PDB file of C-alpha atoms in Angstrom:
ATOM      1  CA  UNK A   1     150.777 138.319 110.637  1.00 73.00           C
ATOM      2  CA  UNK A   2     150.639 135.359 108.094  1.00 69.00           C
ATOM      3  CA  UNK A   3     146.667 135.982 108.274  1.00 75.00           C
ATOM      4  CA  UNK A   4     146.631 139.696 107.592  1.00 74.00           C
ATOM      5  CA  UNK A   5     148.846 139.045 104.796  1.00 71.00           C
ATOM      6  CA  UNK A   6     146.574 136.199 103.400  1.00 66.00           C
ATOM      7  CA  UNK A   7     143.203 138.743 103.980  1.00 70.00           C
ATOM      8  CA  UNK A   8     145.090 141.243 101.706  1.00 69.00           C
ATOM      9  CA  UNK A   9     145.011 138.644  99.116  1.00 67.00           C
ATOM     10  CA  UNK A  10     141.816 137.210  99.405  1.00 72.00           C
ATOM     11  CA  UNK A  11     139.860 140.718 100.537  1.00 74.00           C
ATOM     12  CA  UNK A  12     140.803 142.958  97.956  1.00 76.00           C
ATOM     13  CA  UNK A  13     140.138 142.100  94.600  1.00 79.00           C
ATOM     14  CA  UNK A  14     143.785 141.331  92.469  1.00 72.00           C
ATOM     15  CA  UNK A  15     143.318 144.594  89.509  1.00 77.00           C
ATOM     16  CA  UNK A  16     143.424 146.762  92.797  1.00 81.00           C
ATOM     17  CA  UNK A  17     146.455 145.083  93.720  1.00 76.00           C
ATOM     18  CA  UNK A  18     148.242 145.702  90.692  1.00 75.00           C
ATOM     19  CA  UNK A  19     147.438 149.245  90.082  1.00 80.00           C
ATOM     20  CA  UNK A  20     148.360 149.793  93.651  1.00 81.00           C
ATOM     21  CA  UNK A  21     151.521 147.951  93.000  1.00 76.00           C
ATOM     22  CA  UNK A  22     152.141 149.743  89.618  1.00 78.00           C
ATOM     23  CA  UNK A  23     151.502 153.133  91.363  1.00 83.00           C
ATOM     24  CA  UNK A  24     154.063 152.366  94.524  1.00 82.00           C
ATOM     25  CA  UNK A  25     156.711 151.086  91.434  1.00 76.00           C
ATOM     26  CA  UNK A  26     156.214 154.681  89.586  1.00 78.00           C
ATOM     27  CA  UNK A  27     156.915 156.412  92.745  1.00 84.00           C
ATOM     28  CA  UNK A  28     159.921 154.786  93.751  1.00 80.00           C
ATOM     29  CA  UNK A  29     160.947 155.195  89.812  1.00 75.00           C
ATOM     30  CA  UNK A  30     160.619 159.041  90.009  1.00 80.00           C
ATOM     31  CA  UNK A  31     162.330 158.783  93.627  1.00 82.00           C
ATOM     32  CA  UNK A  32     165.095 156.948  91.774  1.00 74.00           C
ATOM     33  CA  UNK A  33     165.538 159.469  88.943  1.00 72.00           C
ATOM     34  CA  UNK A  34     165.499 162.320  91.533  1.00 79.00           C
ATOM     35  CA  UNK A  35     168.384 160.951  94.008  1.00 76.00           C
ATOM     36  CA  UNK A  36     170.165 159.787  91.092  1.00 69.00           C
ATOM     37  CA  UNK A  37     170.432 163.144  90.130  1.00 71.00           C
ATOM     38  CA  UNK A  38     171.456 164.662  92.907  1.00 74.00           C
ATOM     39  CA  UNK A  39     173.723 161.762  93.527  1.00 67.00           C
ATOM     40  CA  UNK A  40     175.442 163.302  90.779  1.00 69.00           C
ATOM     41  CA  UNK A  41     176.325 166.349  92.502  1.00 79.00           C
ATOM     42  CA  UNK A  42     178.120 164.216  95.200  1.00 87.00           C
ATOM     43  CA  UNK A  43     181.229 162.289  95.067  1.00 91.00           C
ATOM     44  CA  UNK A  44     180.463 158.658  94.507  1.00 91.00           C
ATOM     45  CA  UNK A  45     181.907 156.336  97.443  1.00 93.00           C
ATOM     46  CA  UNK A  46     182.060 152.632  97.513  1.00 94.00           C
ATOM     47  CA  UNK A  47     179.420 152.725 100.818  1.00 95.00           C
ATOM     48  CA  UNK A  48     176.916 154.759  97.668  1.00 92.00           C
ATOM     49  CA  UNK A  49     177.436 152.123  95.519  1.00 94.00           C
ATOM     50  CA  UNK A  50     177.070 148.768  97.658  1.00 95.00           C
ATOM     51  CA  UNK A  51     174.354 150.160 100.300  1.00 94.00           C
ATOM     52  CA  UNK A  52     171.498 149.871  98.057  1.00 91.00           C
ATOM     53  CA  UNK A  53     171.429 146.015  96.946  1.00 94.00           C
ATOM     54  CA  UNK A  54     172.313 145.232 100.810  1.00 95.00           C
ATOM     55  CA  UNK A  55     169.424 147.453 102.076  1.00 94.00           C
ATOM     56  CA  UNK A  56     166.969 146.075  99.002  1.00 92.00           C
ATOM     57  CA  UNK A  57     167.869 142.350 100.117  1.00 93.00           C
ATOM     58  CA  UNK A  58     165.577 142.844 103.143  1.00 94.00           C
ATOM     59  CA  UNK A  59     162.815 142.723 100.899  1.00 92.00           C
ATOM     60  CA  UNK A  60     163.125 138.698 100.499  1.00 93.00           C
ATOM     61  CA  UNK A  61     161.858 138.663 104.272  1.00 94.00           C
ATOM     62  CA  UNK A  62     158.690 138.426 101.995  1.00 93.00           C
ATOM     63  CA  UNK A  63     159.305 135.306 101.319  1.00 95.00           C
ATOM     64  CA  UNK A  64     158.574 134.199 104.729  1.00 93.00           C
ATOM     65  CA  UNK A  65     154.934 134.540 103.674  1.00 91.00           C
ATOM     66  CA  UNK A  66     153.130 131.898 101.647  1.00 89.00           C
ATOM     67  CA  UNK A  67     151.649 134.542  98.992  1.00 89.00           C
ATOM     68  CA  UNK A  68     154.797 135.628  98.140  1.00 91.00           C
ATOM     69  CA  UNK A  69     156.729 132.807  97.335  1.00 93.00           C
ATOM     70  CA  UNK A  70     157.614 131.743  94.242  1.00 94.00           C
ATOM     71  CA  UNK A  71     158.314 128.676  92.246  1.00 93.00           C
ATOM     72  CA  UNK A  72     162.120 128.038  91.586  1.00 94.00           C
ATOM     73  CA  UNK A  73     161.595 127.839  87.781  1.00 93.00           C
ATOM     74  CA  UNK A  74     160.056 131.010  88.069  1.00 92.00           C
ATOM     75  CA  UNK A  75     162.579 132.060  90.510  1.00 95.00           C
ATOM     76  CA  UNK A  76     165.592 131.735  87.695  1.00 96.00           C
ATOM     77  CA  UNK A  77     163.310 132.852  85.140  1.00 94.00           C
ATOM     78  CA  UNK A  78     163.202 136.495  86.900  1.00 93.00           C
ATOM     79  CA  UNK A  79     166.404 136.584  87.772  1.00 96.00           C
ATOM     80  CA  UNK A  80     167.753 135.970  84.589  1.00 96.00           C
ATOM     81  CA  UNK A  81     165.303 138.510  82.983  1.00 93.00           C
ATOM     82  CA  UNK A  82     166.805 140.994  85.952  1.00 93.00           C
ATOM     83  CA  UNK A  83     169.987 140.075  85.081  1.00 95.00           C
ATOM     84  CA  UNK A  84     169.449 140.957  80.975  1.00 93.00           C
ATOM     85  CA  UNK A  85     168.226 144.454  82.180  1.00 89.00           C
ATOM     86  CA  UNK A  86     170.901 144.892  84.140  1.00 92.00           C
ATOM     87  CA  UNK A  87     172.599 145.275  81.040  1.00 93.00           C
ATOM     88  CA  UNK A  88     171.007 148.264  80.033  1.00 88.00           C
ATOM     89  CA  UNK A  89     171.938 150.052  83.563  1.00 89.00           C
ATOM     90  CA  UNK A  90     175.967 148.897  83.337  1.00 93.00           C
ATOM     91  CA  UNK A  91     176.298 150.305  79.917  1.00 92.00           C
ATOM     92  CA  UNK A  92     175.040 153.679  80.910  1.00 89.00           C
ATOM     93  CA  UNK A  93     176.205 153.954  83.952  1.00 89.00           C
ATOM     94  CA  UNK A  94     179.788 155.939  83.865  1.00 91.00           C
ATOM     95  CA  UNK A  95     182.172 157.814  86.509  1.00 92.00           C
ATOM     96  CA  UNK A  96     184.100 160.760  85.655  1.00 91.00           C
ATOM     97  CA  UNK A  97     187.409 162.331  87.744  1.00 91.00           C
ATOM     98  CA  UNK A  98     187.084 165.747  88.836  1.00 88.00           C
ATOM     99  CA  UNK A  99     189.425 167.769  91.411  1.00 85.00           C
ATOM    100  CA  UNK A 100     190.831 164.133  92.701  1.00 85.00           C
ATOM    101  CA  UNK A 101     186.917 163.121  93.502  1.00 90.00           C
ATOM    102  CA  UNK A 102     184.826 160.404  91.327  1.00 92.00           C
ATOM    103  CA  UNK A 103     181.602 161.169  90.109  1.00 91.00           C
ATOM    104  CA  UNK A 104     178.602 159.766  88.706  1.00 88.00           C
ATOM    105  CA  UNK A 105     178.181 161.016  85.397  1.00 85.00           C
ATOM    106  CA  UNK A 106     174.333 161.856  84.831  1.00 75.00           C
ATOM    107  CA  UNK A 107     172.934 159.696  82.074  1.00 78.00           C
ATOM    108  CA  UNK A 108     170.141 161.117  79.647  1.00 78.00           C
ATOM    109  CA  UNK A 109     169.161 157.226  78.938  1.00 79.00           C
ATOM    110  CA  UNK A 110     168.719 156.375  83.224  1.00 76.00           C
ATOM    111  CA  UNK A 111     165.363 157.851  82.917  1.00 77.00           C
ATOM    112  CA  UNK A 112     164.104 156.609  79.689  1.00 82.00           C
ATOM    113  CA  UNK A 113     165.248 153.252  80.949  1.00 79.00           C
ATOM    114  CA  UNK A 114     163.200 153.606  83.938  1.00 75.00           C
ATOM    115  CA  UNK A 115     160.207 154.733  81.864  1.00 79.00           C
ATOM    116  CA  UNK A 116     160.454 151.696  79.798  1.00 82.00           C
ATOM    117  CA  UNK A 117     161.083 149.082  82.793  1.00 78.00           C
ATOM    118  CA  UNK A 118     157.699 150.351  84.078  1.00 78.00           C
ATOM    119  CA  UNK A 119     155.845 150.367  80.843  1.00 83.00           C
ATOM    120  CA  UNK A 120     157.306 146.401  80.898  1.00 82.00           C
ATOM    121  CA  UNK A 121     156.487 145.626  84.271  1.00 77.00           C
ATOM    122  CA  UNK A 122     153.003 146.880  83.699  1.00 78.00           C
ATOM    123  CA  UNK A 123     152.482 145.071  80.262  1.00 83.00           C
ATOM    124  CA  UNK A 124     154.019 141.564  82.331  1.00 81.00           C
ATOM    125  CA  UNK A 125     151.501 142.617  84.876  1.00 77.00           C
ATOM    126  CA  UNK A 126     148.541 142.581  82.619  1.00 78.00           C
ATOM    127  CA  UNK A 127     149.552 139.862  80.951  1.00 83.00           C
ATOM    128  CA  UNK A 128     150.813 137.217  84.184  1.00 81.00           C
ATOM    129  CA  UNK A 129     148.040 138.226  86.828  1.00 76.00           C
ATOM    130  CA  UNK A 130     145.517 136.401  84.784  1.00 79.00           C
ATOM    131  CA  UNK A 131     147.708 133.006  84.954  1.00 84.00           C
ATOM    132  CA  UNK A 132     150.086 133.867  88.115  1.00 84.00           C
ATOM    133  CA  UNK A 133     148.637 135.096  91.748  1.00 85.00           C
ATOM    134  CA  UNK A 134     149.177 138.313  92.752  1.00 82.00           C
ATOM    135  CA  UNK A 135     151.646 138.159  95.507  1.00 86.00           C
ATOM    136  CA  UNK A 136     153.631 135.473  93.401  1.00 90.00           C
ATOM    137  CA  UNK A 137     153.938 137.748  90.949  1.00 87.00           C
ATOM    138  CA  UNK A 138     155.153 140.585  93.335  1.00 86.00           C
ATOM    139  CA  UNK A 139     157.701 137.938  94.821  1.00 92.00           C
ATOM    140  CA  UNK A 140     158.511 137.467  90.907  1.00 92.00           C
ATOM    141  CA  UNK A 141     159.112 141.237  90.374  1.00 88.00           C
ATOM    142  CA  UNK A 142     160.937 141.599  93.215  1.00 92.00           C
ATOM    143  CA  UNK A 143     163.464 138.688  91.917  1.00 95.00           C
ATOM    144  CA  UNK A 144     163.582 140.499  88.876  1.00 93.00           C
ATOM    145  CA  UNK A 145     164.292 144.174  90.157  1.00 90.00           C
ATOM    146  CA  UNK A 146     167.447 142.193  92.380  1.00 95.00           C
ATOM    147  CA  UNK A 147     168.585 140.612  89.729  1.00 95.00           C
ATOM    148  CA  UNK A 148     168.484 143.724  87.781  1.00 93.00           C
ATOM    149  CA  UNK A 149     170.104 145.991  90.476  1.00 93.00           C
ATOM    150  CA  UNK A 150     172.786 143.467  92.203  1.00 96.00           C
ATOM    151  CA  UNK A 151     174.420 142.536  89.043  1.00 97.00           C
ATOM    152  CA  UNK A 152     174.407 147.087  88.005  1.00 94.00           C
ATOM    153  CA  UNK A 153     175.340 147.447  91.375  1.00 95.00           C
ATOM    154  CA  UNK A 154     178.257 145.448  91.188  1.00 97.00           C
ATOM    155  CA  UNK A 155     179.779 146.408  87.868  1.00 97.00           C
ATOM    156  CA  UNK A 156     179.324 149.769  89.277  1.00 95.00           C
ATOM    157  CA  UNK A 157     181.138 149.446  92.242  1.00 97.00           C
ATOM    158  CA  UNK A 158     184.338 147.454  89.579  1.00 97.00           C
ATOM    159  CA  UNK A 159     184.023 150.460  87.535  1.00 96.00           C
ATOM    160  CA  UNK A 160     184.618 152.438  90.546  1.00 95.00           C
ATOM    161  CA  UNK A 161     187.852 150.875  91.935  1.00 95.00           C
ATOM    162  CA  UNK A 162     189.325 150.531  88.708  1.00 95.00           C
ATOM    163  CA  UNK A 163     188.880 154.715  88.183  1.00 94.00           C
ATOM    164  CA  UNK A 164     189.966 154.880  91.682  1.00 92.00           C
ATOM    165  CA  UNK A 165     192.785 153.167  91.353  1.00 92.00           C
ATOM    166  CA  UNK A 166     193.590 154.675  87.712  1.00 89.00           C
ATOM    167  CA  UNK A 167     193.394 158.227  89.825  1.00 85.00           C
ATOM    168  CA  UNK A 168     195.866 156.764  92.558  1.00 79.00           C
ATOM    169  CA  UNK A 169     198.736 155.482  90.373  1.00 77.00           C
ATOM    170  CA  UNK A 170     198.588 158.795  88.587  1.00 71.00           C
ATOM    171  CA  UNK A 171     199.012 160.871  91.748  1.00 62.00           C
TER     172      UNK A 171
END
């Protein structure tokens, strides 16, 4: 497996790598705008909220592989960009009480904030790939996109309780 991994690395040259990688991220952005907004439809649970971190930390099996791994100053580096984004996502993201059910209230901002995460991770692309390889960067990315949605995630899921709890007292 480590050799297949290391041939996709050495056989295909690294500008097909990153618009490959850049076309996978745009896709999963639109797929992320889309079940956001029919998550909005649905009552928000605490299983919604905390399943998608836990599922997205299998993604560091990459790691396992030598193209993928990543220097630890580069390690906090993307994590602590992730973590500054995050930012962005916990401001916007609100709940709202209706008929004794929480919501997700649909933000207009979620998918401009997408659109400019992608126009950043494209620019970083461009500009790393010609000092960083290309699976180190992806390992770097993927850092960044945890530390992005883990520390979202969580304020989401505090958010959450506290309306939940706000709704129990009342009742």
């Amino acid at each position: 497996m480590n050799d297949f991994i290391n041939g996709i690395f050495t056989d295909i040259p690294a500008p097909i790598l990153i618009i490959g990688s850049t076309v996978i991220f745009a896709m999963a952005g639109l797929g992320a705008v889309i079940m956001r907004s029919r998550a909005s439809n649905r009552p928000a649970s605490a299983k919604k909220i905390i399943l998608p971190p836990v599922m997205m930390s299998t993604g560091a099996l990459m790691f396992l592989f030598e193209p993928f791994r990543v220097a630890w100053p580069h390690v906090f580096e993307a994590l602590a960009v992730g973590a500054l984004f995050s930012i962005l996502l916990i401001r916007t993201s609100r709940f709202e009480e209706s008929g004794g059910e929480i919501y997700l209230k649909p933000s207009k901002a979620f998918i401009f904030i997408l659109a400019g995460l992608l126009i950043l991770r494209v620019a970083g692309k461009l500009v790393l790939s010609s000092t960083i390889d290309v699976g180190e960067l992806a390992g770097m990315f993927f850092l960044l996109a945890f530390g992005m949605i883990l520390p979202w995630r969580i304020a989401m899921y505090l958010k959450y309780r506290k309306l939940q709890s706000r709704i129990g007292a009342a009742a």
